[in-house]
């Protein structure tokens, strides 16, 4: 089920994806019909434009600070904060500063 990550090894999720200047970078850890798990890094000022997901999307910030817009509501999340963005509700993600997050989508 898990891919692109070592098993039976203590690790930090935030270390699983590097920052890239002027980019959003990602590393998929799980992808199937029921769940998707991806680690993202955002350079400051980078974003994922407004879109909707076919499942509930739970984000946890691993490092830094990001801005999450869900419908018309804005949330600022920092390391350790978690937000669930409901299925089919438009949302966007913006790097207030460089930050990393874990995304888990349940279908």
PDB file of C-alpha atoms in Angstrom:
ATOM      1  CA  UNK A   1       0.000   0.000   0.000  1.00  0.00           C
ATOM      2  CA  UNK A   2       2.732   2.524   0.929  1.00  0.00           C
ATOM      3  CA  UNK A   3       5.201   3.538  -1.753  1.00  0.00           C
ATOM      4  CA  UNK A   4       8.090   5.989  -2.068  1.00  0.00           C
ATOM      5  CA  UNK A   5       8.892   5.723   1.655  1.00  0.00           C
ATOM      6  CA  UNK A   6      11.011   3.426   3.792  1.00  0.00           C
ATOM      7  CA  UNK A   7       9.237   0.921   6.026  1.00  0.00           C
ATOM      8  CA  UNK A   8      10.239  -0.119   9.546  1.00  0.00           C
ATOM      9  CA  UNK A   9      12.345   3.036   9.879  1.00  0.00           C
ATOM     10  CA  UNK A  10      11.802   5.987  12.199  1.00  0.00           C
ATOM     11  CA  UNK A  11      11.421   9.118  10.075  1.00  0.00           C
ATOM     12  CA  UNK A  12      10.004  12.627   9.933  1.00  0.00           C
ATOM     13  CA  UNK A  13       7.305  13.174   7.325  1.00  0.00           C
ATOM     14  CA  UNK A  14       8.482  16.751   6.720  1.00  0.00           C
ATOM     15  CA  UNK A  15      11.846  15.375   5.584  1.00  0.00           C
ATOM     16  CA  UNK A  16      10.216  13.273   2.854  1.00  0.00           C
ATOM     17  CA  UNK A  17       9.861  16.177   0.404  1.00  0.00           C
ATOM     18  CA  UNK A  18      12.317  19.006  -0.276  1.00  0.00           C
ATOM     19  CA  UNK A  19      11.529  22.639  -0.984  1.00  0.00           C
ATOM     20  CA  UNK A  20      11.970  23.745  -4.589  1.00  0.00           C
ATOM     21  CA  UNK A  21      12.384  27.419  -5.385  1.00  0.00           C
ATOM     22  CA  UNK A  22       9.252  28.815  -7.043  1.00  0.00           C
ATOM     23  CA  UNK A  23       7.402  25.499  -6.928  1.00  0.00           C
ATOM     24  CA  UNK A  24       5.008  23.225  -5.138  1.00  0.00           C
ATOM     25  CA  UNK A  25       6.628  19.808  -4.754  1.00  0.00           C
ATOM     26  CA  UNK A  26       4.911  16.589  -3.713  1.00  0.00           C
ATOM     27  CA  UNK A  27       5.543  12.957  -2.909  1.00  0.00           C
ATOM     28  CA  UNK A  28       2.694  10.437  -3.007  1.00  0.00           C
ATOM     29  CA  UNK A  29       2.809   7.808  -0.268  1.00  0.00           C
ATOM     30  CA  UNK A  30      -0.519   6.026  -0.859  1.00  0.00           C
ATOM     31  CA  UNK A  31      -2.922   6.109  -3.805  1.00  0.00           C
ATOM     32  CA  UNK A  32      -5.864   3.761  -4.231  1.00  0.00           C
ATOM     33  CA  UNK A  33      -9.662   3.806  -4.576  1.00  0.00           C
ATOM     34  CA  UNK A  34     -10.186   4.517  -0.868  1.00  0.00           C
ATOM     35  CA  UNK A  35      -7.412   6.855   0.256  1.00  0.00           C
ATOM     36  CA  UNK A  36      -4.671   9.103  -1.040  1.00  0.00           C
ATOM     37  CA  UNK A  37      -1.782  10.345   1.122  1.00  0.00           C
ATOM     38  CA  UNK A  38       0.679  12.932  -0.160  1.00  0.00           C
ATOM     39  CA  UNK A  39       3.354  15.127   1.403  1.00  0.00           C
ATOM     40  CA  UNK A  40       3.668  18.623  -0.123  1.00  0.00           C
ATOM     41  CA  UNK A  41       6.160  21.466   0.128  1.00  0.00           C
ATOM     42  CA  UNK A  42       5.233  25.002  -0.941  1.00  0.00           C
ATOM     43  CA  UNK A  43       7.725  27.749  -1.599  1.00  0.00           C
ATOM     44  CA  UNK A  44       6.611  31.131  -0.260  1.00  0.00           C
ATOM     45  CA  UNK A  45       3.944  32.595  -2.544  1.00  0.00           C
ATOM     46  CA  UNK A  46       3.216  29.334  -4.364  1.00  0.00           C
ATOM     47  CA  UNK A  47      -0.293  27.910  -4.456  1.00  0.00           C
ATOM     48  CA  UNK A  48      -2.692  25.239  -5.574  1.00  0.00           C
ATOM     49  CA  UNK A  49      -5.593  27.052  -7.235  1.00  0.00           C
ATOM     50  CA  UNK A  50      -9.219  26.593  -6.239  1.00  0.00           C
ATOM     51  CA  UNK A  51     -10.511  23.091  -6.935  1.00  0.00           C
ATOM     52  CA  UNK A  52     -12.811  20.497  -5.362  1.00  0.00           C
ATOM     53  CA  UNK A  53     -11.982  16.970  -4.271  1.00  0.00           C
ATOM     54  CA  UNK A  54     -14.009  13.797  -4.669  1.00  0.00           C
ATOM     55  CA  UNK A  55     -13.359  12.932  -1.010  1.00  0.00           C
ATOM     56  CA  UNK A  56     -12.885  14.598   2.359  1.00  0.00           C
ATOM     57  CA  UNK A  57      -9.376  16.107   2.429  1.00  0.00           C
ATOM     58  CA  UNK A  58      -7.535  16.341   5.757  1.00  0.00           C
ATOM     59  CA  UNK A  59      -4.403  18.503   5.858  1.00  0.00           C
ATOM     60  CA  UNK A  60      -1.864  18.693   8.676  1.00  0.00           C
ATOM     61  CA  UNK A  61       0.863  21.322   8.513  1.00  0.00           C
ATOM     62  CA  UNK A  62       4.258  19.767   9.212  1.00  0.00           C
ATOM     63  CA  UNK A  63       6.376  22.940   9.029  1.00  0.00           C
ATOM     64  CA  UNK A  64       5.833  26.650   8.361  1.00  0.00           C
ATOM     65  CA  UNK A  65       2.532  28.422   7.704  1.00  0.00           C
ATOM     66  CA  UNK A  66      -0.096  28.073   4.992  1.00  0.00           C
ATOM     67  CA  UNK A  67      -3.377  29.715   4.062  1.00  0.00           C
ATOM     68  CA  UNK A  68      -6.306  27.471   3.243  1.00  0.00           C
ATOM     69  CA  UNK A  69      -9.475  28.840   1.673  1.00  0.00           C
ATOM     70  CA  UNK A  70     -12.510  26.576   1.937  1.00  0.00           C
ATOM     71  CA  UNK A  71     -15.605  27.958   0.181  1.00  0.00           C
ATOM     72  CA  UNK A  72     -15.500  31.585   1.423  1.00  0.00           C
ATOM     73  CA  UNK A  73     -13.716  30.912   4.712  1.00  0.00           C
ATOM     74  CA  UNK A  74      -9.962  31.458   5.233  1.00  0.00           C
ATOM     75  CA  UNK A  75      -7.845  29.441   7.687  1.00  0.00           C
ATOM     76  CA  UNK A  76      -4.201  30.069   8.618  1.00  0.00           C
ATOM     77  CA  UNK A  77      -2.524  26.860   9.751  1.00  0.00           C
ATOM     78  CA  UNK A  78       0.863  26.409  11.377  1.00  0.00           C
ATOM     79  CA  UNK A  79       2.931  23.386  12.358  1.00  0.00           C
ATOM     80  CA  UNK A  80       0.725  20.797  14.049  1.00  0.00           C
ATOM     81  CA  UNK A  81      -2.599  22.321  12.924  1.00  0.00           C
ATOM     82  CA  UNK A  82      -5.103  20.147  11.040  1.00  0.00           C
ATOM     83  CA  UNK A  83      -8.088  21.087   8.879  1.00  0.00           C
ATOM     84  CA  UNK A  84     -10.642  18.924   7.090  1.00  0.00           C
ATOM     85  CA  UNK A  85     -11.882  20.270   3.771  1.00  0.00           C
ATOM     86  CA  UNK A  86     -15.195  18.567   2.906  1.00  0.00           C
ATOM     87  CA  UNK A  87     -15.812  16.616  -0.279  1.00  0.00           C
ATOM     88  CA  UNK A  88     -17.016  18.673  -3.259  1.00  0.00           C
ATOM     89  CA  UNK A  89     -16.415  22.047  -1.510  1.00  0.00           C
ATOM     90  CA  UNK A  90     -14.034  24.319  -3.470  1.00  0.00           C
ATOM     91  CA  UNK A  91     -10.747  24.995  -1.700  1.00  0.00           C
ATOM     92  CA  UNK A  92      -7.297  26.449  -2.367  1.00  0.00           C
ATOM     93  CA  UNK A  93      -3.882  26.372  -0.646  1.00  0.00           C
ATOM     94  CA  UNK A  94      -1.329  29.214  -0.529  1.00  0.00           C
ATOM     95  CA  UNK A  95       2.174  29.401   0.941  1.00  0.00           C
ATOM     96  CA  UNK A  96       2.169  32.352   3.352  1.00  0.00           C
ATOM     97  CA  UNK A  97       5.768  31.302   3.871  1.00  0.00           C
ATOM     98  CA  UNK A  98       7.605  28.126   2.940  1.00  0.00           C
ATOM     99  CA  UNK A  99       5.632  25.271   4.405  1.00  0.00           C
ATOM    100  CA  UNK A 100       5.071  21.533   4.267  1.00  0.00           C
ATOM    101  CA  UNK A 101       1.867  19.596   4.783  1.00  0.00           C
ATOM    102  CA  UNK A 102       0.475  16.094   4.770  1.00  0.00           C
ATOM    103  CA  UNK A 103      -2.714  15.576   2.757  1.00  0.00           C
ATOM    104  CA  UNK A 104      -4.964  12.577   3.331  1.00  0.00           C
ATOM    105  CA  UNK A 105      -8.030  12.247   1.110  1.00  0.00           C
ATOM    106  CA  UNK A 106     -10.651   9.640   2.040  1.00  0.00           C
ATOM    107  CA  UNK A 107     -13.020   8.559  -0.736  1.00  0.00           C
TER     108      UNK A 107
END
